[in-house]
CSV table of C-alpha atoms and ligand atoms in Angstrom, one decimal:
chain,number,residue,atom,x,y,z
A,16,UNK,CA,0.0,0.0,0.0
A,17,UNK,CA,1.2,3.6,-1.0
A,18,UNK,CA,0.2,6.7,0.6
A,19,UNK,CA,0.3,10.0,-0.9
A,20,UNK,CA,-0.4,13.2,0.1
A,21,UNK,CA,-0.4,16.3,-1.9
A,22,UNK,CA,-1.6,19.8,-0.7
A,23,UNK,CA,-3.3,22.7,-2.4
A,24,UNK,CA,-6.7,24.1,-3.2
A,25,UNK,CA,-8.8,21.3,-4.1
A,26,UNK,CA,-12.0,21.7,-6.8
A,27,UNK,CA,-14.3,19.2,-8.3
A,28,UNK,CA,-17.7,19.1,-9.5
A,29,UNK,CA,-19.3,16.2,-7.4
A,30,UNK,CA,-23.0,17.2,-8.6
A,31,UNK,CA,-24.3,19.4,-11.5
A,32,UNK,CA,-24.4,22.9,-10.5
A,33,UNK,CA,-22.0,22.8,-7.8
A,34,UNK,CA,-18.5,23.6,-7.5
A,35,UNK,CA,-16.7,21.5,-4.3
A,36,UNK,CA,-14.0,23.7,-2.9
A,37,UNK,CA,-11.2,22.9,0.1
A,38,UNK,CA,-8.7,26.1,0.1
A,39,UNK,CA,-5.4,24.7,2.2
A,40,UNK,CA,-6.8,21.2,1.7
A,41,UNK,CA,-4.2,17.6,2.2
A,42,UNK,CA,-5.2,15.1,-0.5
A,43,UNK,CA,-4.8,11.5,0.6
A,44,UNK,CA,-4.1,9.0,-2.5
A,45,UNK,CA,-3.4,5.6,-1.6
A,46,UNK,CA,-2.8,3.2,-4.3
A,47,UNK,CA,-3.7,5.9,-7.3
A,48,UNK,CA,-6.9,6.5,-5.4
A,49,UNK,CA,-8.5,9.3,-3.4
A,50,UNK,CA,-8.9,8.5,0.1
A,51,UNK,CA,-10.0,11.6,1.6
A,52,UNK,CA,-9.3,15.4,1.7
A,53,UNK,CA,-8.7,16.7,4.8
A,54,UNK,CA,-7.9,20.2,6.2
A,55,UNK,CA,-5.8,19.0,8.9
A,56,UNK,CA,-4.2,15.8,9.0
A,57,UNK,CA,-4.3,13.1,11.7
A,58,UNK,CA,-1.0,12.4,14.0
A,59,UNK,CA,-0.5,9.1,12.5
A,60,UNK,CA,0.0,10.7,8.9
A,61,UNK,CA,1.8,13.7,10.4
A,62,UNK,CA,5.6,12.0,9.6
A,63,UNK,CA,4.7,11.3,6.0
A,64,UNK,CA,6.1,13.6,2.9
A,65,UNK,CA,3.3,16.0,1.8
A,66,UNK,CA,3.8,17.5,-2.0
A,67,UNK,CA,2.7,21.0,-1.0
A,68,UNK,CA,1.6,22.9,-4.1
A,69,UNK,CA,0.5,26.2,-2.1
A,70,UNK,CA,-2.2,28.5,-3.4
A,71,UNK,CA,-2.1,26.1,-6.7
A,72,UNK,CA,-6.0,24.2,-7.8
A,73,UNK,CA,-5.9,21.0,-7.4
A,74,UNK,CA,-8.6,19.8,-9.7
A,75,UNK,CA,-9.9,16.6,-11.8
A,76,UNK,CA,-8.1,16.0,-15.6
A,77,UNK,CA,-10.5,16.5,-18.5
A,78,UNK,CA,-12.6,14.2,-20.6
A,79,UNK,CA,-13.2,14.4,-24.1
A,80,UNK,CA,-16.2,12.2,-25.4
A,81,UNK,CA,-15.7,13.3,-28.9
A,82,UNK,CA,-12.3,13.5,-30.4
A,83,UNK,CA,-11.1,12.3,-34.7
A,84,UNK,CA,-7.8,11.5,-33.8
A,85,UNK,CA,-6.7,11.5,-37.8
A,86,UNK,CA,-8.3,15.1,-38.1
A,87,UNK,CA,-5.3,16.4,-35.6
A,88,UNK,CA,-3.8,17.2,-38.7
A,89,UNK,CA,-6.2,19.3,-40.3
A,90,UNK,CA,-7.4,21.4,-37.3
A,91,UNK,CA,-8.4,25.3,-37.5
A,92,UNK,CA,-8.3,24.9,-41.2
A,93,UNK,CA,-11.6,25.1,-43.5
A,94,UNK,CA,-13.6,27.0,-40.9
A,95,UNK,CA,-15.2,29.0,-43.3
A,96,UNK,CA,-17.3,25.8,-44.8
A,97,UNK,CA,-20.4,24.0,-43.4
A,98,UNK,CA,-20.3,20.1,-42.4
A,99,UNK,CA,-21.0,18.8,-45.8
A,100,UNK,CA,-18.0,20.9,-47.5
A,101,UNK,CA,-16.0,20.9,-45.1
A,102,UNK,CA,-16.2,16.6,-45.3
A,103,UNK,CA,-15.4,16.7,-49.0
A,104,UNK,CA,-13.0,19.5,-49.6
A,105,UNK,CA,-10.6,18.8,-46.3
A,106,UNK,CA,-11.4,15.9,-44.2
A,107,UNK,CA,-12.2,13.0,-46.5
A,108,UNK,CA,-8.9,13.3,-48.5
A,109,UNK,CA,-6.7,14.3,-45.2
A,110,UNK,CA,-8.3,10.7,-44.2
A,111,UNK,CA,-7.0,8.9,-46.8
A,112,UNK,CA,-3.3,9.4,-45.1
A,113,UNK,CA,-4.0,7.7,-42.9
A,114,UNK,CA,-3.4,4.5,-45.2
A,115,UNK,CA,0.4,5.4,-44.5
A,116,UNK,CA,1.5,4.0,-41.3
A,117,UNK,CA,4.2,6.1,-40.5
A,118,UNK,CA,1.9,9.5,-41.4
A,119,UNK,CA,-0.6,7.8,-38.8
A,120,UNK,CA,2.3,7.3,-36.1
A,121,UNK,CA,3.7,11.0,-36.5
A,122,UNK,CA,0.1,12.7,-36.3
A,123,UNK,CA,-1.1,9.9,-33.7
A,124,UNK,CA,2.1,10.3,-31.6
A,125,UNK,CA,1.4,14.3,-31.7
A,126,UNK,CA,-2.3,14.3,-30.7
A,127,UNK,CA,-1.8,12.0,-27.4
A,128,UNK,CA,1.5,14.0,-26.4
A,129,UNK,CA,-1.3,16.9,-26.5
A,130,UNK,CA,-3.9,15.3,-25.1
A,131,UNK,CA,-2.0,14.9,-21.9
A,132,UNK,CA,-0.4,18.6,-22.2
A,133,UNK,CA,-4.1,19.6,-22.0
A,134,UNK,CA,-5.1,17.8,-19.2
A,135,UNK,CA,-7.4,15.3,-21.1
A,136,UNK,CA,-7.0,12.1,-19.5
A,137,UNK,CA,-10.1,10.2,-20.4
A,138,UNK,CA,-11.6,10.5,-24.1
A,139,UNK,CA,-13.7,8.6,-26.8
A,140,UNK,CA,-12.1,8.8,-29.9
A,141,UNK,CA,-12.5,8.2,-34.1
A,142,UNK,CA,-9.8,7.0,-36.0
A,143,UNK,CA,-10.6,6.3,-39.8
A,144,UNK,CA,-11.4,3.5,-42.1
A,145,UNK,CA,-7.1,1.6,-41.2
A,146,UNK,CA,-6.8,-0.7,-39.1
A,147,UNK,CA,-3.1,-0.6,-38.9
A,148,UNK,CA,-3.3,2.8,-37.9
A,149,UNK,CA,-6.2,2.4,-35.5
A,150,UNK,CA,-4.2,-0.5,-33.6
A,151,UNK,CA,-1.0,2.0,-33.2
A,152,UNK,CA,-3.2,4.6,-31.5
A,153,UNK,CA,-5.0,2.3,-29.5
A,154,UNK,CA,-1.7,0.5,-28.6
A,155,UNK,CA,-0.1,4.5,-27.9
A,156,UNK,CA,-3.1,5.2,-25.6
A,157,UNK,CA,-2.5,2.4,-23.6
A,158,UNK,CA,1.1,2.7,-23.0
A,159,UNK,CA,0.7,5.9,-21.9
A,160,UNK,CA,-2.1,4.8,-19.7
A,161,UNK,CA,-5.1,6.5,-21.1
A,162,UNK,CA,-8.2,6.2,-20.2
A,163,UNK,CA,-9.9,5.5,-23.2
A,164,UNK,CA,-12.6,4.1,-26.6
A,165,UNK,CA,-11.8,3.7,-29.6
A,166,UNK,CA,-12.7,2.1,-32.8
A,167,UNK,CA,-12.1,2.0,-37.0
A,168,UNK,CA,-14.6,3.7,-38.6
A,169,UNK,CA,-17.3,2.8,-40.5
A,170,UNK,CA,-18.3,3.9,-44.1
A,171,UNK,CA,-20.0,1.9,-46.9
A,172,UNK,CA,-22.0,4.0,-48.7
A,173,UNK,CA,-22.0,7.8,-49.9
A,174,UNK,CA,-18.8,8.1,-49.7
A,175,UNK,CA,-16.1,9.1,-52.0
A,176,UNK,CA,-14.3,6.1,-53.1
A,177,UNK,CA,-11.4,6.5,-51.8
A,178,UNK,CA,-12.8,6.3,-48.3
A,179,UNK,CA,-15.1,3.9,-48.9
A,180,UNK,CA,-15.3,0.2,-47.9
A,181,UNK,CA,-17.2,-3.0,-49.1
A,182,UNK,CA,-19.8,-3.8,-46.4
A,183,UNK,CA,-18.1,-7.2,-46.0
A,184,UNK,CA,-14.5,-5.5,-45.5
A,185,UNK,CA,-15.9,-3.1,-43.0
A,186,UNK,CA,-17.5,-5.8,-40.9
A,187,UNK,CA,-14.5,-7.9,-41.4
A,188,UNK,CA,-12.1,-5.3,-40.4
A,189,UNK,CA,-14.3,-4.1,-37.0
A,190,UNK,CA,-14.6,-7.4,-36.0
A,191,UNK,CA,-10.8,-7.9,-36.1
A,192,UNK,CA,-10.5,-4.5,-34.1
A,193,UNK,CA,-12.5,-6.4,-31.6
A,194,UNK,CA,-11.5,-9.6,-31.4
A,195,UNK,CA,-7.5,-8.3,-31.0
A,196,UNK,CA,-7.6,-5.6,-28.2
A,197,UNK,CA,-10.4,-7.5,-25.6
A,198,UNK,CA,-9.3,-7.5,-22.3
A,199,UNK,CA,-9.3,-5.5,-19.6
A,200,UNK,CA,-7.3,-2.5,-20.0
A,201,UNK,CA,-7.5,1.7,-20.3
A,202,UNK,CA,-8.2,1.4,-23.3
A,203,UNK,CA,-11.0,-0.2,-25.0
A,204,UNK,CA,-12.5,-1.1,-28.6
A,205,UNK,CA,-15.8,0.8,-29.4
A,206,UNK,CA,-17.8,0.4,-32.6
A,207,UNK,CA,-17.6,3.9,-34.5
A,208,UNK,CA,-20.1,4.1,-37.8
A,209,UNK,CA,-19.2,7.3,-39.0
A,210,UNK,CA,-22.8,8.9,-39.0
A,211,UNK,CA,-25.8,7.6,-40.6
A,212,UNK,CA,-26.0,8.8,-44.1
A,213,UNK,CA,-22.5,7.0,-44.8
A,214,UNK,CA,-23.5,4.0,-43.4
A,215,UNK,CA,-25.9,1.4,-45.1
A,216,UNK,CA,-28.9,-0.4,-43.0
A,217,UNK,CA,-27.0,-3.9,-43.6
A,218,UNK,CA,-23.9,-2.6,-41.9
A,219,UNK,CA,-25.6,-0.8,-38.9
A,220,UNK,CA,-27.6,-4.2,-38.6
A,221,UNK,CA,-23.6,-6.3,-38.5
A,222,UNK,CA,-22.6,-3.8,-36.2
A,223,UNK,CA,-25.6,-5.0,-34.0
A,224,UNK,CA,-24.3,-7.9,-34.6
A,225,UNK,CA,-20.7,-7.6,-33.3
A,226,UNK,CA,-22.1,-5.6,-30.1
A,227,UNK,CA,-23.7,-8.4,-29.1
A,228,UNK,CA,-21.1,-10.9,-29.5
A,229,UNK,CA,-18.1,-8.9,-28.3
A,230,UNK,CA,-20.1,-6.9,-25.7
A,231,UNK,CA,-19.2,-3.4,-26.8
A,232,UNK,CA,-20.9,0.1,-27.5
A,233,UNK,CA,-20.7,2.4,-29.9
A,234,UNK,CA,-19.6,5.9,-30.7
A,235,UNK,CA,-21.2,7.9,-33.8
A,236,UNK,CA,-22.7,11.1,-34.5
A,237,UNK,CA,-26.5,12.0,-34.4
A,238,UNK,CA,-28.7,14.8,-35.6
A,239,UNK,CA,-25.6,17.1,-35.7
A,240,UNK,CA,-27.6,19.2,-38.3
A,241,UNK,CA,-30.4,20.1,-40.2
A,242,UNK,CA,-29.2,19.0,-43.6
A,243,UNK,CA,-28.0,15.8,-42.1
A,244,UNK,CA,-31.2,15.2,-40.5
A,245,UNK,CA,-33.3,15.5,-43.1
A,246,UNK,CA,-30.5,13.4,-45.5
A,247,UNK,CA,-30.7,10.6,-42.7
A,248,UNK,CA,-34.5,10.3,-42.5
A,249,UNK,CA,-34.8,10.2,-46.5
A,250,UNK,CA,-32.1,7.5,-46.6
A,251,UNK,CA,-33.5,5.5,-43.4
A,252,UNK,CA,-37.6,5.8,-44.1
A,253,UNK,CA,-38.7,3.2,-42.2
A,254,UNK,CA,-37.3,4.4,-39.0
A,255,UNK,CA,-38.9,6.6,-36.3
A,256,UNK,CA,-36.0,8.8,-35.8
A,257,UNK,CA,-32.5,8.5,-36.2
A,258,UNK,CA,-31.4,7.3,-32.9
A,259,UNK,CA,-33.8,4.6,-33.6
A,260,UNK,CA,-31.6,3.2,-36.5
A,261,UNK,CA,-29.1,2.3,-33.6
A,262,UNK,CA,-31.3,1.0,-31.4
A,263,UNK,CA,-32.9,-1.1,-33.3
A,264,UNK,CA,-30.0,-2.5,-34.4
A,265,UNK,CA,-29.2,-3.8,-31.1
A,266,UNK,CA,-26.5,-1.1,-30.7
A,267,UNK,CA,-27.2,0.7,-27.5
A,268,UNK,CA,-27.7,-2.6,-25.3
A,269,UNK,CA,-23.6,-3.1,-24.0
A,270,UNK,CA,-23.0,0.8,-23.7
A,271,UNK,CA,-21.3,3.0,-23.9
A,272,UNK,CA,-23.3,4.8,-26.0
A,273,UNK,CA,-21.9,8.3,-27.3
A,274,UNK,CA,-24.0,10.2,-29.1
A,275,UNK,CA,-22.3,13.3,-30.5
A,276,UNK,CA,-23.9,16.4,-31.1
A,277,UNK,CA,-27.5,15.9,-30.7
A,278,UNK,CA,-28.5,19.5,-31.5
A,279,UNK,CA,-32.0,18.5,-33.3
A,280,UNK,CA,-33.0,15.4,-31.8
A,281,UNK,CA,-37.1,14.9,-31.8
A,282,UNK,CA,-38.9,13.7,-28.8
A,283,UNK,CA,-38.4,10.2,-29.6
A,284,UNK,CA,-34.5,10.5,-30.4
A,285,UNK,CA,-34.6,11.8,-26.9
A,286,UNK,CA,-37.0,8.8,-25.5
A,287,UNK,CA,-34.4,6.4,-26.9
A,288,UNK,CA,-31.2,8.3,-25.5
A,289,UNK,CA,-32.8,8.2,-22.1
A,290,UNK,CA,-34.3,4.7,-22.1
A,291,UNK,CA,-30.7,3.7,-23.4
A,292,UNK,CA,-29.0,5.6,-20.8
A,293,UNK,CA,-26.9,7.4,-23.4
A,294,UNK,CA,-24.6,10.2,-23.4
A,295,UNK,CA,-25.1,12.9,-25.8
A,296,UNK,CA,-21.8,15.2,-26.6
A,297,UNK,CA,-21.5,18.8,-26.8
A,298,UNK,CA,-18.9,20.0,-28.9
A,299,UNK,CA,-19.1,23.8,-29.0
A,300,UNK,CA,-16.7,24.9,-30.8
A,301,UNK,CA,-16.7,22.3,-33.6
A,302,UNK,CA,-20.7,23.2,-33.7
A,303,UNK,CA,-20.1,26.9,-34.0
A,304,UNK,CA,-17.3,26.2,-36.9
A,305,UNK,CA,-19.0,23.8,-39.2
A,306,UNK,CA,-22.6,23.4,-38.1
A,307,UNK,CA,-23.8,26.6,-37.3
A,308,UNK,CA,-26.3,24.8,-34.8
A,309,UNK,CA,-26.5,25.0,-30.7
A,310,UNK,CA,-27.2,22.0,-28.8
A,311,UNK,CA,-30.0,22.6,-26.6
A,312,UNK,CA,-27.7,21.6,-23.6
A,313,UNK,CA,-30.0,22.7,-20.8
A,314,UNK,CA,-32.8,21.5,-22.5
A,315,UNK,CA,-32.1,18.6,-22.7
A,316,UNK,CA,-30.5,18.5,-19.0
A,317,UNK,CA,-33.6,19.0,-17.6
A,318,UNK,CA,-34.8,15.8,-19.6
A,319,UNK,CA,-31.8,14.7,-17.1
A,320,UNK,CA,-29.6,13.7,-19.9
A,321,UNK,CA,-26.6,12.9,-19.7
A,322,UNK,CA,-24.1,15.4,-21.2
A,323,UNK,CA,-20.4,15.3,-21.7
A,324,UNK,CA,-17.9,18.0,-23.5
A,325,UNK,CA,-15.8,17.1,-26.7
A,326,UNK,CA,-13.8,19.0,-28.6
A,327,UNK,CA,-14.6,17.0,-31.8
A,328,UNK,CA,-11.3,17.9,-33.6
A,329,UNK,CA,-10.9,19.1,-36.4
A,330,UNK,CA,-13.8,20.7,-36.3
A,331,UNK,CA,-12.7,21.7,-33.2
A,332,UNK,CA,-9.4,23.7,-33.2
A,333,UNK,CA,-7.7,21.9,-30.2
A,334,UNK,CA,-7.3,19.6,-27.3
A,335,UNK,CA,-8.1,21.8,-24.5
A,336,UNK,CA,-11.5,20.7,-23.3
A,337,UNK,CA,-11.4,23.3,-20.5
A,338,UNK,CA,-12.4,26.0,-23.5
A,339,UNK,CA,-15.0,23.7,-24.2
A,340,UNK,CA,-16.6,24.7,-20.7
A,341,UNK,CA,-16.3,28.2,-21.4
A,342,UNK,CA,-17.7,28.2,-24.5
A,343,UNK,CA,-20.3,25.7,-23.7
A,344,UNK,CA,-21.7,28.8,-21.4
A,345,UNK,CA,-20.9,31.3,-24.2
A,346,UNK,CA,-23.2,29.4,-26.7
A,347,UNK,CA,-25.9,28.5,-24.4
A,348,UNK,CA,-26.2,32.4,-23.5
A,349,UNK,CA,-26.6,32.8,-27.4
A,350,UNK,CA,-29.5,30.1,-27.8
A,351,UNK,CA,-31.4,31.5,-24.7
A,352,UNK,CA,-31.3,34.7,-26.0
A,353,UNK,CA,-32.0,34.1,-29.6
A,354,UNK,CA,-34.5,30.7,-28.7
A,355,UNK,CA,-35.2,31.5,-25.2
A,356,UNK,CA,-38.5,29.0,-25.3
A,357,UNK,CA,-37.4,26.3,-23.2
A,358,UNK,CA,-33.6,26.8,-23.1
A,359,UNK,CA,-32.3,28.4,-20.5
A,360,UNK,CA,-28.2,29.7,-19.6
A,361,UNK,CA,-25.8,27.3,-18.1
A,362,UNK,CA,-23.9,27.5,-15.1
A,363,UNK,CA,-20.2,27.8,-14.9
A,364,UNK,CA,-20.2,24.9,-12.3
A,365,UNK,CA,-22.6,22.8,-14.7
A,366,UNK,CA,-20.8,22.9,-17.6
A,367,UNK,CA,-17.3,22.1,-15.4
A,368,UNK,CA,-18.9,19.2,-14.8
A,369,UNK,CA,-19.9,18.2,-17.9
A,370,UNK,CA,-16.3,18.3,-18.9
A,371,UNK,CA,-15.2,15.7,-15.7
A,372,UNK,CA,-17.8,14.1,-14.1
A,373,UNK,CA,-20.3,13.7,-16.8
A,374,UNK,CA,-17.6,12.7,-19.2
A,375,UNK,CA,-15.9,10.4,-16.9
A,376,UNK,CA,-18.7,8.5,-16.1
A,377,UNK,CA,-18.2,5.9,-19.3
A,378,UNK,CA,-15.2,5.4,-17.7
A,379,UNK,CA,-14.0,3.4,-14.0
A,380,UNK,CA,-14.2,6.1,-11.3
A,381,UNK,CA,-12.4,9.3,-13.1
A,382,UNK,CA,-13.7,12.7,-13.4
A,383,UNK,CA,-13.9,13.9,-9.5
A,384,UNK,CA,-11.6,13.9,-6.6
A,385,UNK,CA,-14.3,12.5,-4.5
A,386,UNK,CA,-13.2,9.7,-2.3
A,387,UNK,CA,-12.9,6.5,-4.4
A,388,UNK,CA,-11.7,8.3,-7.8
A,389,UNK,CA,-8.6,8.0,-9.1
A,390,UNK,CA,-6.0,10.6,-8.8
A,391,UNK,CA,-6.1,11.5,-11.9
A,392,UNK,CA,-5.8,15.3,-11.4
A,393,UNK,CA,-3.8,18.4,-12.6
A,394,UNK,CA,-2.4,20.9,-10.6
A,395,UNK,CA,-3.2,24.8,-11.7
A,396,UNK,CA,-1.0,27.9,-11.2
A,397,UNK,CA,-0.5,31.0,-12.3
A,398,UNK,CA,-4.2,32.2,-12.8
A,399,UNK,CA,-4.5,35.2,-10.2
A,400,UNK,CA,-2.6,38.8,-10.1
A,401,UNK,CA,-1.1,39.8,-6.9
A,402,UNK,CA,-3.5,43.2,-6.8
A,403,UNK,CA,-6.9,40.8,-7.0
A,404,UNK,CA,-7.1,37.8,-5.4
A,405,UNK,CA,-9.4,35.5,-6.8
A,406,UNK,CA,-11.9,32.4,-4.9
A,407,UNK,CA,-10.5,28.9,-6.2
A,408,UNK,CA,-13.7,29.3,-8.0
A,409,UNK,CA,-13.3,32.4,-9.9
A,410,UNK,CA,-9.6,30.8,-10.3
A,411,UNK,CA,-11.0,27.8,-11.9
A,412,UNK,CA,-12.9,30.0,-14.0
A,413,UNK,CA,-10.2,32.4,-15.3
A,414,UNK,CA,-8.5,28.7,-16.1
A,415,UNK,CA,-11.4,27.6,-18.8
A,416,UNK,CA,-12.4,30.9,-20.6
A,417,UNK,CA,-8.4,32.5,-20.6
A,418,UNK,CA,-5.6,30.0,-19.1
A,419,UNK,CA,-3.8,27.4,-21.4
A,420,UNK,CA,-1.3,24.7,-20.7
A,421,UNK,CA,1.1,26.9,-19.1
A,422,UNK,CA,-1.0,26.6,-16.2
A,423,UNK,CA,-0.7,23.3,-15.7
A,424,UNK,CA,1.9,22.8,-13.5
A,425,UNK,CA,1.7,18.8,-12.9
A,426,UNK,CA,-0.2,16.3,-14.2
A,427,UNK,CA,-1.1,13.1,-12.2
A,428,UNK,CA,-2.7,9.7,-13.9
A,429,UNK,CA,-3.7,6.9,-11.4
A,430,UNK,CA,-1.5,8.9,-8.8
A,431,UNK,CA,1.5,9.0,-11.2
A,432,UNK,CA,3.1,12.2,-12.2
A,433,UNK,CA,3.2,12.2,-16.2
A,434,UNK,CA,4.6,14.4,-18.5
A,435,UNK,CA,3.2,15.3,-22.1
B,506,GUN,N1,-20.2,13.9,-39.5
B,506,GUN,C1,-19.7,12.9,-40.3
B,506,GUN,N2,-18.3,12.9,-40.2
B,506,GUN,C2,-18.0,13.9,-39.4
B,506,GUN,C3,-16.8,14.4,-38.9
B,506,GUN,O1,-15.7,13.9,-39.2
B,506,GUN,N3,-16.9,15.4,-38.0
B,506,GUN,C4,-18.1,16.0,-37.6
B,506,GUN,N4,-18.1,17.0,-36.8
B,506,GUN,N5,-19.2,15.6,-38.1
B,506,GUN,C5,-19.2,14.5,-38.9
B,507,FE,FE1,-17.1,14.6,-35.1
């Protein structure tokens, strides 16, 4: 048994719309977990080392449900084009690298080095259509002890043709992904269709197939717009909605399910998300640059919901999913101003959460610094002036809408200290 104890200003989101805050607080890890956090510590503990980290946050790393590993490459460029264009004229051909092995290891090596600069410990992520490449990142991400799904994608249909697989190869190459990284590790094989319209109904039916006999869930996106909406339901008539193709399938039975987007779902979408016990993503960013649509995030909270942050690069611009938070309150401001019928603002504290809690919960105890979590955690300096002195909360918030890694002072993953 190791102890450790570390002391600073400890934050976390334990509920919703509540920040957790212990100024001057000792952290007790034992074996990578928390134990307890405790202003003073007990005579029996007084002789042991304490890692004092002063006035610094202590705080829970980030979790990114919705992340295109391949798309590092391409990110902050095409911003000016809408989903559709933006999938033809840049991401569909950057794809296509990803054929190339050692194009994959240089952009996959990049992105996790990144990640874990960021804070973004725990994360759902795409790859493309190659399996070699897909096995090096999902190796990479367990080496480095991630916490992590992932999957090759799926695409059969609509597709240019360079990107675009046999319905036989693309079961036969998922079901490989499967069968050759089971086991229980940080990292874990998720079934990833792309989205709807490039799947076809006999694929999203195999798929079913291979959740059932490998016990996995899946990771795609849904309802992320109007034209892709509308594309779906022509292409899938016989369906309900769209989250029904999935379902129906037999894909949301072995969980996790990660829906991302959802920014026009329908009543029953959001039936099936909740009987399913689903978690819909919020990427803001990636929403605002190629989609031009708001999730109705409060909206659908109070339809308790589950919601997690992603940054959904390369649609997205970058890893940090603490600017997710803050503009995850930007945009909501926007849609309660401009839609205010049934969507209301969301809280700092709310979205924080989101971005740990909520996000961590696919994974095993990660995403708080409650008792019984992981100490998975980064340690935050550097975000007050000497004239103004700042509340660990208002710190926490200067962090997400203006900090950057240069904050981050340490980084611990199952009570390790890591470096990018
Ligand atoms: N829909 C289908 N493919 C993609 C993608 O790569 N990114 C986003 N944001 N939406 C998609
Ligand atoms: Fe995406």
């Amino acid at each position: 048994m190791s102890i450790s104890i570390y002391r600073g200003t400890v934050v976390y989101a334990a509920e919703r719309d509540k920040l957790a805050a212990f100024p001057g607080a000792n952290i007790l890890v034992e074996d990578g977990f928390v134990k307890n956090v405790l202003k003073n510590l007990p005579e029996e503990l007084a002789e042991l080392p304490v890692q004092d980290y002063g006035n610094a946050l202590i705080i829970p790393a980030f979790s990114d449900l919705h992340i295109h590993a391949s798309q590092y490459a391409q990110r902050g460029i095409g911003m000016d084009k809408l989903l559709f264009d933006w999938l033809m004229d840049y991401t569909f051909p950057q794809e296509t690298k990803f054929a190339d092995l050692s194009y994959a290891k240089m952009v996959y090596d990049t992105l996790v080095a990144d990640l874990i600069r960021h804070g973004t410990f725990h994360a759902s992520i795409f790859t493309t259509i190659h399996y070699e490449a897909s096995d090096y990142l999902f190796e990479k991400l367990a080496e480095r002890g991630l916490y992590a799904y992932t999957g090759v994608v799926n695409m059969d249909c609509n597709s240019p043709e360079y990107l675009c697989e046999t319905t036989e190869n693309s079961l036969r190459n998922t079901e490989r992904f499967l069968r050759e990284h089971q086991g229980a590790r940080t990292v874990q094989p998720i079934l990833t269709p792309r989205f709807a319209p490039t799947c076809s109904e006999t694929l999203i039916q195999g798929l079913g197939k291979l959740a059932k006999k490998y016990a996995c869930g899946v990771q795609t996106h849904l309802v992320e717009s109007i034209a892709e909406a509308a594309w779906t339901k022509d292409l899938f008539p016989g369906y309900r909605c769209e989250a029904a193709i999935y379902e129906q399938a037999g894909l949301l039975e072995y969980g996790p399910s990660v829906f991302a987007h959802v920014i026009f779902p329908t009543g029953e979408d959001i039936e099936i998300l909740k009987k399913t016990k689903s978690i819909s993503v919020h990427c803001p960013d990636a929403t605002a640059n190629i989609i031009a649509g708001i999730m109705p995030a409060d909206a659908l909270g109070k339809r308790e919901l589950p919601i997690a942050l992603g940054t959904d690069i390369g649609a997205g611009p970058g890893t940090a999913v603490y600017r997710q938070v803050s503009r995850a309150v930007q945009l909501s401001k926007l849609k309660a101003f401009f839609q205010p019928e049934g969507n209301g603002q969301l809280s700092f504290a709310r979205a924080f959460y989101m971005a740990t809690k909520e996000g961590g919960s696919i994974f095993d105890r990660v995403g708080s610094l409650e008792p019984g979590y992981r100490f998975n955690a980064l340690v935050l300096d550097g975000l007050e002036d000497d004239f103004s002195p700042l509340t660990p909360e208002e710190k926490l918030e200067r962090f997400c809408y203006g900090g950057d890694d240069r904050n981050i002072v340490a980084r611990y993953l199952d009570g390790k200290l890591i470096n990018p």
